[in-house]
Short mmCIF file of C-alpha atoms in Angstrom, two decimals:
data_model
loop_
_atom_site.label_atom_id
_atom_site.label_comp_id
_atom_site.label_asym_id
_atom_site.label_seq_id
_atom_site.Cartn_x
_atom_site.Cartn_y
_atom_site.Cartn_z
CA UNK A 62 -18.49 -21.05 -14.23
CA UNK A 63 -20.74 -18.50 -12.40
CA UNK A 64 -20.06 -14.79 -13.50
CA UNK A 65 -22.23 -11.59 -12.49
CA UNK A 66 -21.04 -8.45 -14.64
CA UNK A 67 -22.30 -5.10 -13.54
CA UNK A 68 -22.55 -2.29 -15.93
CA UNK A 69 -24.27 0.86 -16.00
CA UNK A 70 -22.37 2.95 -13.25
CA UNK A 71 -20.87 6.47 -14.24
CA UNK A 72 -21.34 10.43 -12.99
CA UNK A 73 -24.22 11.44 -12.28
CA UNK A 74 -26.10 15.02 -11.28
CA UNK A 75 -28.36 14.97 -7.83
CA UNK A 76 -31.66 14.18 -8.91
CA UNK A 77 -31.39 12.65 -12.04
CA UNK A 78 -31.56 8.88 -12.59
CA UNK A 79 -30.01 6.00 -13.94
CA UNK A 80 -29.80 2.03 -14.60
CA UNK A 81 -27.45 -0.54 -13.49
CA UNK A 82 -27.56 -3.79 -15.24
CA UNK A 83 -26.39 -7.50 -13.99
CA UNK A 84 -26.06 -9.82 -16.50
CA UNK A 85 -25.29 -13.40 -15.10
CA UNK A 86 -24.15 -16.11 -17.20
CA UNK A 87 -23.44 -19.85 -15.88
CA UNK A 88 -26.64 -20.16 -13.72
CA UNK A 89 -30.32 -21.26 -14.64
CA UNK A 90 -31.19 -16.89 -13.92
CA UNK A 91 -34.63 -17.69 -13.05
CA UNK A 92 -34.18 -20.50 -10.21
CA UNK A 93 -32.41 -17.69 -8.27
CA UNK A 94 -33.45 -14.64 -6.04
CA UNK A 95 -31.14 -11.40 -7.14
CA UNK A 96 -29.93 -8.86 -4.68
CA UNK A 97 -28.21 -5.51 -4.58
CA UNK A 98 -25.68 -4.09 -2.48
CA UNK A 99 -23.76 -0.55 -2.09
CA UNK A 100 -20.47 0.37 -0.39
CA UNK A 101 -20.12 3.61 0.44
CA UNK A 102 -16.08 5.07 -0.37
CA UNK A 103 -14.59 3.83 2.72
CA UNK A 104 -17.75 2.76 4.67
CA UNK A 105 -18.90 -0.78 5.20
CA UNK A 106 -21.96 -3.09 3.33
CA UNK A 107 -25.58 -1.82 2.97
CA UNK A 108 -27.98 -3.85 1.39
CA UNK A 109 -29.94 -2.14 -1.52
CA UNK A 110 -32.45 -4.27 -2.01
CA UNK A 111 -33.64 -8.07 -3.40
CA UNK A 112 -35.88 -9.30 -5.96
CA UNK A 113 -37.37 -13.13 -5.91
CA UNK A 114 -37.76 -15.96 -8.42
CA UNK A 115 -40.96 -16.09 -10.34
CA UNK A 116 -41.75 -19.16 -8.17
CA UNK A 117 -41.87 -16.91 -5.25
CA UNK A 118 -43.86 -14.22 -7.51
CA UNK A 119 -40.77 -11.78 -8.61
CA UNK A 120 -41.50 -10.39 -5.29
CA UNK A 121 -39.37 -7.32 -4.24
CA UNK A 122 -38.01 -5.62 -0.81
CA UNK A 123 -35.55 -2.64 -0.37
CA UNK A 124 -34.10 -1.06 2.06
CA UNK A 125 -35.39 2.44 3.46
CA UNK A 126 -32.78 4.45 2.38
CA UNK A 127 -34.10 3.65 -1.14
CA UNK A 128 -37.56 2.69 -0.79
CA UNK A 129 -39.66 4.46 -3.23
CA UNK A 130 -36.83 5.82 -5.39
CA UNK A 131 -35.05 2.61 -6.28
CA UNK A 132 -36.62 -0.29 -8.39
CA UNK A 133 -35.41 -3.65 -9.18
CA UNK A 134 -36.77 -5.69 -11.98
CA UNK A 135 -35.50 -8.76 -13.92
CA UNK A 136 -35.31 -9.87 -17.63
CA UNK A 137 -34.86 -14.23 -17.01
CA UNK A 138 -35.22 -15.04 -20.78
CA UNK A 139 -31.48 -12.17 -20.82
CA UNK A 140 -30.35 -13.54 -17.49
CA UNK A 141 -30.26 -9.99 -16.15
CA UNK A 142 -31.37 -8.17 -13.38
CA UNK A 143 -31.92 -4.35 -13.37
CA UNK A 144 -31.26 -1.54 -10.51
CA UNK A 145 -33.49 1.49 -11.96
CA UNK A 146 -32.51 4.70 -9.45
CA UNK A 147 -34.33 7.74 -9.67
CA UNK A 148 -33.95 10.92 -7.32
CA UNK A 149 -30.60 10.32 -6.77
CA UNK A 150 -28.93 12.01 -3.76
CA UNK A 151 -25.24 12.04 -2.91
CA UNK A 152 -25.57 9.88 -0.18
CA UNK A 153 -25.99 7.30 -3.21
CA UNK A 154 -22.44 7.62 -4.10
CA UNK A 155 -21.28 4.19 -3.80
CA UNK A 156 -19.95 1.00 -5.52
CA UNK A 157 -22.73 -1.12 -6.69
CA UNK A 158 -22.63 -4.84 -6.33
CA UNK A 159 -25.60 -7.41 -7.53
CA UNK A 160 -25.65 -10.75 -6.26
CA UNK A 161 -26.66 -14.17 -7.00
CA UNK A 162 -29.27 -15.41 -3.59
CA UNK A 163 -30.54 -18.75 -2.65
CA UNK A 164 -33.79 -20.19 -3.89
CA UNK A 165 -35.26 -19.11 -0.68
CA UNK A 166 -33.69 -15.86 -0.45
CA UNK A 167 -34.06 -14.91 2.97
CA UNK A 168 -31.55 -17.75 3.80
CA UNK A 169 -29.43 -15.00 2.75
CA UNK A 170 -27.15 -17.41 0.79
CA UNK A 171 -25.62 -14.68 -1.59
CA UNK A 172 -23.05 -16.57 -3.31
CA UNK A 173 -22.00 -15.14 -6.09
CA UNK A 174 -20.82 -11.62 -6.59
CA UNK A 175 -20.02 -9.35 -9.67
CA UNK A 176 -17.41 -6.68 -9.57
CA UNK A 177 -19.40 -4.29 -8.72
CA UNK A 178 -19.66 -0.54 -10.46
CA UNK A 179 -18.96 2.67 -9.34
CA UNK A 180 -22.26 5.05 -9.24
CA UNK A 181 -21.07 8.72 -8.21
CA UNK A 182 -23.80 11.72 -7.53
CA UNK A 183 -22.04 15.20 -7.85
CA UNK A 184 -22.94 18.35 -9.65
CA UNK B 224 -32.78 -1.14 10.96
CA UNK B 225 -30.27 -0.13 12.64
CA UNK B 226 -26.91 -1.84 11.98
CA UNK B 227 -25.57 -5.30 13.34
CA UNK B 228 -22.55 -4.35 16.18
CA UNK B 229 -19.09 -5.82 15.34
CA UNK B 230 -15.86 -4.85 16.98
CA UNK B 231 -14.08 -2.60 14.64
CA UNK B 232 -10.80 -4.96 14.89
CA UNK B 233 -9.74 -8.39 15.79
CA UNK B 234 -6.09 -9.43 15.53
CA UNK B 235 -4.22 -12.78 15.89
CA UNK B 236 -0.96 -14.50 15.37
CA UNK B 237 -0.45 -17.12 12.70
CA UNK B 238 -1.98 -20.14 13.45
CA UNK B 239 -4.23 -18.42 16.79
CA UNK B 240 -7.46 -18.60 16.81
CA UNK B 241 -10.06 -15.67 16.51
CA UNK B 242 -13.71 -14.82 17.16
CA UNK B 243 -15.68 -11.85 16.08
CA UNK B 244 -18.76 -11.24 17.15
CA UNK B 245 -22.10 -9.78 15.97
CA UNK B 246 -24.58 -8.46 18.12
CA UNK B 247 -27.93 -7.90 17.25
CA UNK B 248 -31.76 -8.44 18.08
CA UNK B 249 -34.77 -10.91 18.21
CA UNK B 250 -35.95 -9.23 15.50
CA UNK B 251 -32.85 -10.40 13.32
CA UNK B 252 -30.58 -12.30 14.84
CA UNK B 253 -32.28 -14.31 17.23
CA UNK B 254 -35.13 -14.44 15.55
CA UNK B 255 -33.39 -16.04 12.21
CA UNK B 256 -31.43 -18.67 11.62
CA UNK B 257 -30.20 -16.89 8.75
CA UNK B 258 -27.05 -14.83 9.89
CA UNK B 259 -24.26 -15.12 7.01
CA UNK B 260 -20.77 -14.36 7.23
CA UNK B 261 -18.52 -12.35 4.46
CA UNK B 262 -14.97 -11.70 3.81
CA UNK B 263 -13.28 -8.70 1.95
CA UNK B 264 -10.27 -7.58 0.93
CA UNK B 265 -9.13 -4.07 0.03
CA UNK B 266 -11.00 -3.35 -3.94
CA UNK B 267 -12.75 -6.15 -3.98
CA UNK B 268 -16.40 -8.02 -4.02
CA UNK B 269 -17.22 -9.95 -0.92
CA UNK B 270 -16.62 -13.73 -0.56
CA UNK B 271 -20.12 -15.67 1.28
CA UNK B 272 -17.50 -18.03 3.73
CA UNK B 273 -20.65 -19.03 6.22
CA UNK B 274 -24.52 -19.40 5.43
CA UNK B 275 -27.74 -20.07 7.85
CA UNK B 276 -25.66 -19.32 10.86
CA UNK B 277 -23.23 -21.97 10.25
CA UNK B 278 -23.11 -23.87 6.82
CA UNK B 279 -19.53 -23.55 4.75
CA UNK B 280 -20.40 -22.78 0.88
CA UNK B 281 -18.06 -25.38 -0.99
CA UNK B 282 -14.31 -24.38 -1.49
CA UNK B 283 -14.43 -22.22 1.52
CA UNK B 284 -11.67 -23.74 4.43
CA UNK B 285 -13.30 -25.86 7.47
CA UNK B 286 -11.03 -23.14 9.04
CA UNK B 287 -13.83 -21.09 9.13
CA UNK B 288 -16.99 -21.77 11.34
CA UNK B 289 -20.37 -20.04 12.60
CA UNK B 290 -22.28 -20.27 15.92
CA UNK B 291 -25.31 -18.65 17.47
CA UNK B 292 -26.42 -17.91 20.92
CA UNK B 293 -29.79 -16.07 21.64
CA UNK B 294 -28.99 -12.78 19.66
CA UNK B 295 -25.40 -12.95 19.08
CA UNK B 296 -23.85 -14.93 16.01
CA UNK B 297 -19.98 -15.50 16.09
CA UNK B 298 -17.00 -16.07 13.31
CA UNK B 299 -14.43 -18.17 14.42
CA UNK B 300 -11.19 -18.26 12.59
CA UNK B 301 -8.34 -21.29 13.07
CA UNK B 302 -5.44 -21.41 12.18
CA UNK B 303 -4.95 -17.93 11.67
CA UNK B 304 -3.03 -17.38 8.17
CA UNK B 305 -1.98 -14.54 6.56
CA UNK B 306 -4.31 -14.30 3.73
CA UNK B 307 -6.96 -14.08 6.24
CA UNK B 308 -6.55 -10.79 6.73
CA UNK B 309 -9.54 -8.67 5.65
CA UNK B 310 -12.74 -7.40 6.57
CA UNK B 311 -15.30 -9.08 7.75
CA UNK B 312 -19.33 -8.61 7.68
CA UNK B 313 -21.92 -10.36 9.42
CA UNK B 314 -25.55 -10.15 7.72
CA UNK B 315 -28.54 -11.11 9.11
CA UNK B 316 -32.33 -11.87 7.49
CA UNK B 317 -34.82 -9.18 9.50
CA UNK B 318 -38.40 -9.28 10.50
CA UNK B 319 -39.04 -6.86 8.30
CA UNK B 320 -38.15 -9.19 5.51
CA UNK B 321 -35.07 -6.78 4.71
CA UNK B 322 -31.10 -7.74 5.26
CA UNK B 323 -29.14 -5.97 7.88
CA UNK B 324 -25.06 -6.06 7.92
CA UNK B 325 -22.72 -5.51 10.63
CA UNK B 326 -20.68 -2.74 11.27
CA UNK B 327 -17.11 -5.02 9.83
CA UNK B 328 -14.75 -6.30 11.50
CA UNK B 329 -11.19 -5.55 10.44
CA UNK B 330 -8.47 -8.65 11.01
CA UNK B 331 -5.16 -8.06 11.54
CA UNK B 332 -2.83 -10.84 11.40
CA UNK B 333 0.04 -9.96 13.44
#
């Protein structure tokens, strides 16, 4: 059975940074591209930004809204993939999802979903 | 990237059928045949129910279906039934090489 756990969300103050973490169990990790997602309270999907197989080079893309602040990395020997945000604004407040993609991720197959985590920015 | 355009609600009677609609450009939607389709209800994640425009994962209902024309893709739901009630994103692959959702579609079955 596929699972994607999240961890890593909590309070945090505007400009200060932290790490989300997906582990994923159930699934050769490195076959697969990883994504990240964000839903506002109350607002609909934004996607955060992907990162590729090492077949396809552990090549990464994010959205503008986090370009240059956010940075996602993977660990395939753990079977996790990593959401490092610094800066943070609180237009980041949000629930976090990762998400297992296709082998060729801009198929956009995202398949599998964790449970997401709760990231809140507030002084 | 500005967002995909989906009507804010649909709503059906058990056993209609429904379409919603996603709107967007040649520089994502017509230019890809890589618009997916996702279903959520209220607190939780979203479900993938349609991939490459119109390709069912497995264990998602035959219910469900995708079509494309030039730069609009389109959900259809059969059979209407009660558990289909959620909301619903489109998500298309961009030119940019980013991802761009729709604005959700709430479905009401009446």
């Amino acid at each position: 059975e596929v699972q994607l756990v999240e961890s890593g969300g909590g309070l945090v103050q505007p400009g200060r940074s932290l790490r989300l973490s997906c582990t994923a169990s159930g699934i050769t990790f490195g076959d697969y591209a990883m994504s990240w997602f964000r839903q506002a309270p109350g607002k609909g999907l934004e996607w955060v930004g992907f990162i590729t197989s090492k077949f396809y080079r552990g090549t990464t893309e994010y959205a503008a809204s986090v370009k240059g602040r956010f940075t996602i990395s993977r660990d395939d020997s753990r079977g996790i993939a990593y959401l490092q945000m610094n800066s943070l604004k609180t237009d980041d407040t949000a629930v976090y999802y990762c998400s297992k993609g296709g082998q060729l991720v801009r198929s956009g197959r995202f398949d599998y979903w964790g449970q997401g985590t709760l990231v809140t920015v507030s002084s | 990237q500005s967002a995909l355009t989906q009507p804010a609600s649909v709503s059906g009677s058990p056993g209609q059928s429904i379409t919603i609609s996603c709107t967007g450009t040649s520089s994502d939607v017509g230019g890809y045949n890589y618009v997916s389709w996702y279903q959520q209800h209220p607190g939780k994640a979203p479900k993938l129910m349609i991939y490459e425009v119109s390709n069912r994962p497995s264990g998602v209902s035959n219910r469900f279906s995708g079509s494309k024309s030039g730069n609009t893709a389109s959900l259809t739901i059969s059979g209407l039934q009660a558990e289909d009630e959620a909301d619903y994103y489109c998500s298309s692959f961009t030119s940019s090489t980013t991802f761009v959702f729709g604005t959700g579609t709430k479905v009401t079955v009446l």
